[in-house]
Amino acid sequence: MDNLILIGMPGVGKSTVGVILAKVLGYQFIDSDLVIQERKKRLLHEIISAEGVQGFIEIENQINASLQVHRAVIATGGSAVYGKEAMANFKSIGKIIYLKLSYEQIEERLSDIKGRGVALRDGQTLKDLYEERTMLYDKYADIIINEENLTVEETITTIIEAINI
């Protein structure tokens, strides 16, 4: 259990925080979205277009469930929490850290939601997605970091303080 797994909504900064956190800790950095794209040889939004949201979530779950790494910071896609096997794997290999932001902050940060490969079902709004996922993030989190009004550096400091307890 020597990994840190970052979960949270798209736009909270999982990848940005993850890269710097990995450098600070001397860990490797893994972006699970990039692993999915590499293994499937397609961009996320192409996978979602071709397979549908549910198909994408199944692919994401399978790939995340297979990740076996050590001393890594893993930035997950926002929909990773839909995968029971993936989340069980993450729980077994590390500490799950939920980067939490208010809906208003998420909305402000996400201008191009479709281009980012966000798994939105037909008719689902960002608000719907936020309300659906925040319960799952809370459920799986070992540590919750409230990022409201924090810089990237402050977020990283807060994480390091939390994991050293």
Tab-separated table of C-alpha atoms in Angstrom:
chain	number	residue	atom	x	y	z
A	1	MET	CA	0.000	0.000	0.000
A	2	ASP	CA	2.608	2.501	-1.065
A	3	ASN	CA	0.585	4.387	-3.690
A	4	LEU	CA	-1.552	7.528	-3.587
A	5	ILE	CA	-4.680	7.465	-5.737
A	6	LEU	CA	-6.316	10.802	-6.550
A	7	ILE	CA	-10.063	10.819	-7.208
A	8	GLY	CA	-12.489	13.668	-7.825
A	9	MET	CA	-14.478	15.496	-10.443
A	10	PRO	CA	-12.976	16.498	-13.778
A	11	GLY	CA	-11.294	19.871	-13.356
A	12	VAL	CA	-10.187	19.508	-9.713
A	13	GLY	CA	-6.563	19.187	-10.769
A	14	LYS	CA	-5.849	15.485	-10.195
A	15	SER	CA	-3.244	15.377	-12.970
A	16	THR	CA	-1.698	18.754	-12.164
A	17	VAL	CA	-1.455	18.023	-8.445
A	18	GLY	CA	-0.428	14.420	-9.129
A	19	VAL	CA	2.605	15.268	-11.281
A	20	ILE	CA	4.014	17.713	-8.726
A	21	LEU	CA	3.153	15.487	-5.744
A	22	ALA	CA	4.985	12.577	-7.412
A	23	LYS	CA	8.062	14.758	-7.945
A	24	VAL	CA	8.022	15.966	-4.339
A	25	LEU	CA	7.691	12.397	-2.988
A	26	GLY	CA	10.042	10.789	-5.512
A	27	TYR	CA	7.202	8.589	-6.808
A	28	GLN	CA	6.286	7.781	-10.387
A	29	PHE	CA	3.214	9.502	-11.834
A	30	ILE	CA	0.473	7.613	-13.649
A	31	ASP	CA	-2.507	9.257	-15.322
A	32	SER	CA	-5.062	6.452	-15.687
A	33	ASP	CA	-6.790	8.290	-18.563
A	34	LEU	CA	-3.520	8.221	-20.510
A	35	VAL	CA	-3.087	4.510	-19.724
A	36	ILE	CA	-6.583	3.887	-21.144
A	37	GLN	CA	-5.800	5.904	-24.292
A	38	GLU	CA	-2.491	4.090	-24.737
A	39	ARG	CA	-3.969	0.609	-24.311
A	40	LYS	CA	-6.988	1.327	-26.517
A	41	LYS	CA	-5.084	3.451	-29.087
A	42	ARG	CA	-7.879	6.057	-29.047
A	43	LEU	CA	-8.633	9.332	-27.278
A	44	LEU	CA	-11.150	9.202	-24.412
A	45	HIS	CA	-13.852	11.077	-26.317
A	46	GLU	CA	-13.373	8.675	-29.258
A	47	ILE	CA	-13.849	5.683	-26.946
A	48	ILE	CA	-16.975	7.274	-25.436
A	49	SER	CA	-18.363	8.046	-28.936
A	50	ALA	CA	-17.719	4.504	-30.169
A	51	GLU	CA	-18.548	2.469	-27.058
A	52	GLY	CA	-21.020	4.735	-25.265
A	53	VAL	CA	-20.640	5.945	-21.690
A	54	GLN	CA	-21.333	2.510	-20.181
A	55	GLY	CA	-18.856	0.839	-22.534
A	56	PHE	CA	-16.213	3.393	-21.612
A	57	ILE	CA	-16.845	2.878	-17.886
A	58	GLU	CA	-16.405	-0.901	-18.341
A	59	ILE	CA	-13.089	-0.373	-20.190
A	60	GLU	CA	-11.933	2.104	-17.535
A	61	ASN	CA	-12.885	-0.317	-14.744
A	62	GLN	CA	-11.025	-3.218	-16.365
A	63	ILE	CA	-7.834	-1.205	-16.950
A	64	ASN	CA	-7.849	0.445	-13.502
A	65	ALA	CA	-8.486	-2.922	-11.839
A	66	SER	CA	-5.362	-4.269	-13.553
A	67	LEU	CA	-2.985	-1.503	-12.441
A	68	GLN	CA	-0.239	-2.936	-10.242
A	69	VAL	CA	2.360	-0.323	-9.340
A	70	HIS	CA	4.503	0.698	-6.390
A	71	ARG	CA	5.454	4.131	-5.105
A	72	ALA	CA	3.184	5.887	-7.575
A	73	VAL	CA	0.755	8.769	-7.569
A	74	ILE	CA	-2.201	7.740	-9.740
A	75	ALA	CA	-4.507	10.422	-11.123
A	76	THR	CA	-7.768	8.709	-12.053
A	77	GLY	CA	-10.469	9.783	-14.444
A	78	GLY	CA	-13.469	11.317	-12.714
A	79	SER	CA	-15.598	8.274	-13.569
A	80	ALA	CA	-13.189	5.731	-12.033
A	81	VAL	CA	-15.431	5.505	-8.946
A	82	TYR	CA	-18.095	3.711	-11.013
A	83	GLY	CA	-15.820	0.662	-11.251
A	84	LYS	CA	-16.190	-1.593	-8.211
A	85	GLU	CA	-13.237	-3.806	-9.192
A	86	ALA	CA	-11.067	-0.773	-9.935
A	87	MET	CA	-11.846	0.864	-6.600
A	88	ALA	CA	-11.231	-2.426	-4.746
A	89	ASN	CA	-7.837	-2.630	-6.484
A	90	PHE	CA	-7.016	0.979	-5.579
A	91	LYS	CA	-8.006	0.361	-1.931
A	92	SER	CA	-5.675	-2.645	-1.839
A	93	ILE	CA	-2.639	-0.869	-3.339
A	94	GLY	CA	-2.779	2.550	-1.695
A	95	LYS	CA	-4.514	5.463	-0.025
A	96	ILE	CA	-7.392	7.056	-1.915
A	97	ILE	CA	-7.390	10.849	-1.744
A	98	TYR	CA	-10.502	12.758	-2.792
A	99	LEU	CA	-9.738	16.234	-4.152
A	100	LYS	CA	-12.974	18.035	-3.364
A	101	LEU	CA	-14.285	21.276	-4.868
A	102	SER	CA	-17.670	22.982	-4.867
A	103	TYR	CA	-19.926	22.606	-7.892
A	104	GLU	CA	-19.489	26.307	-8.656
A	105	GLN	CA	-15.701	25.928	-8.890
A	106	ILE	CA	-15.999	22.814	-11.074
A	107	GLU	CA	-18.408	24.569	-13.414
A	108	GLU	CA	-16.025	27.523	-13.701
A	109	ARG	CA	-13.084	25.262	-14.591
A	110	LEU	CA	-14.864	23.044	-17.136
A	111	SER	CA	-15.522	25.005	-20.275
A	112	ASP	CA	-14.980	22.170	-22.798
A	113	ILE	CA	-16.612	19.238	-21.051
A	114	LYS	CA	-17.143	17.074	-24.173
A	115	GLY	CA	-13.615	17.615	-25.541
A	116	ARG	CA	-12.175	16.477	-22.214
A	117	GLY	CA	-13.752	13.044	-22.559
A	118	VAL	CA	-16.093	13.429	-19.596
A	119	ALA	CA	-18.488	10.478	-19.322
A	120	LEU	CA	-21.862	12.267	-19.450
A	121	ARG	CA	-24.940	10.196	-20.286
A	122	ASP	CA	-27.501	11.632	-22.715
A	123	GLY	CA	-29.503	14.357	-21.003
A	124	GLN	CA	-27.225	14.410	-17.964
A	125	THR	CA	-26.036	17.828	-16.830
A	126	LEU	CA	-22.776	18.638	-15.093
A	127	LYS	CA	-24.799	19.330	-11.933
A	128	ASP	CA	-26.418	15.858	-12.166
A	129	LEU	CA	-22.981	14.307	-12.606
A	130	TYR	CA	-21.572	16.244	-9.647
A	131	GLU	CA	-24.402	15.147	-7.339
A	132	GLU	CA	-24.143	11.516	-8.472
A	133	ARG	CA	-20.368	11.252	-8.118
A	134	THR	CA	-19.693	13.196	-4.911
A	135	MET	CA	-21.403	10.467	-2.879
A	136	LEU	CA	-19.100	7.871	-4.459
A	137	TYR	CA	-15.996	9.987	-3.889
A	138	ASP	CA	-16.946	10.348	-0.214
A	139	LYS	CA	-17.598	6.593	0.033
A	140	TYR	CA	-14.206	5.514	-1.318
A	141	ALA	CA	-11.964	8.246	0.105
A	142	ASP	CA	-9.420	7.483	2.801
A	143	ILE	CA	-8.531	11.186	2.918
A	144	ILE	CA	-10.612	14.169	1.763
A	145	ILE	CA	-8.811	17.356	0.751
A	146	ASN	CA	-11.057	20.388	0.438
A	147	GLU	CA	-9.349	22.395	-2.305
A	148	GLU	CA	-11.649	25.399	-2.069
A	149	ASN	CA	-9.458	28.527	-2.336
A	150	LEU	CA	-6.223	26.488	-2.237
A	151	THR	CA	-3.405	26.871	-4.743
A	152	VAL	CA	-1.812	23.760	-6.239
A	153	GLU	CA	1.093	24.161	-3.815
A	154	GLU	CA	-1.252	24.476	-0.822
A	155	THR	CA	-3.166	21.390	-1.968
A	156	ILE	CA	0.090	19.396	-2.170
A	157	THR	CA	1.199	20.611	1.276
A	158	THR	CA	-2.199	19.608	2.695
A	159	ILE	CA	-1.937	16.129	1.135
A	160	ILE	CA	1.596	15.596	2.481
A	161	GLU	CA	0.471	16.648	5.973
A	162	ALA	CA	-2.543	14.305	5.749
A	163	ILE	CA	-0.568	11.229	4.666
A	164	ASN	CA	2.084	11.697	7.349
A	165	ILE	CA	-0.455	11.352	10.169
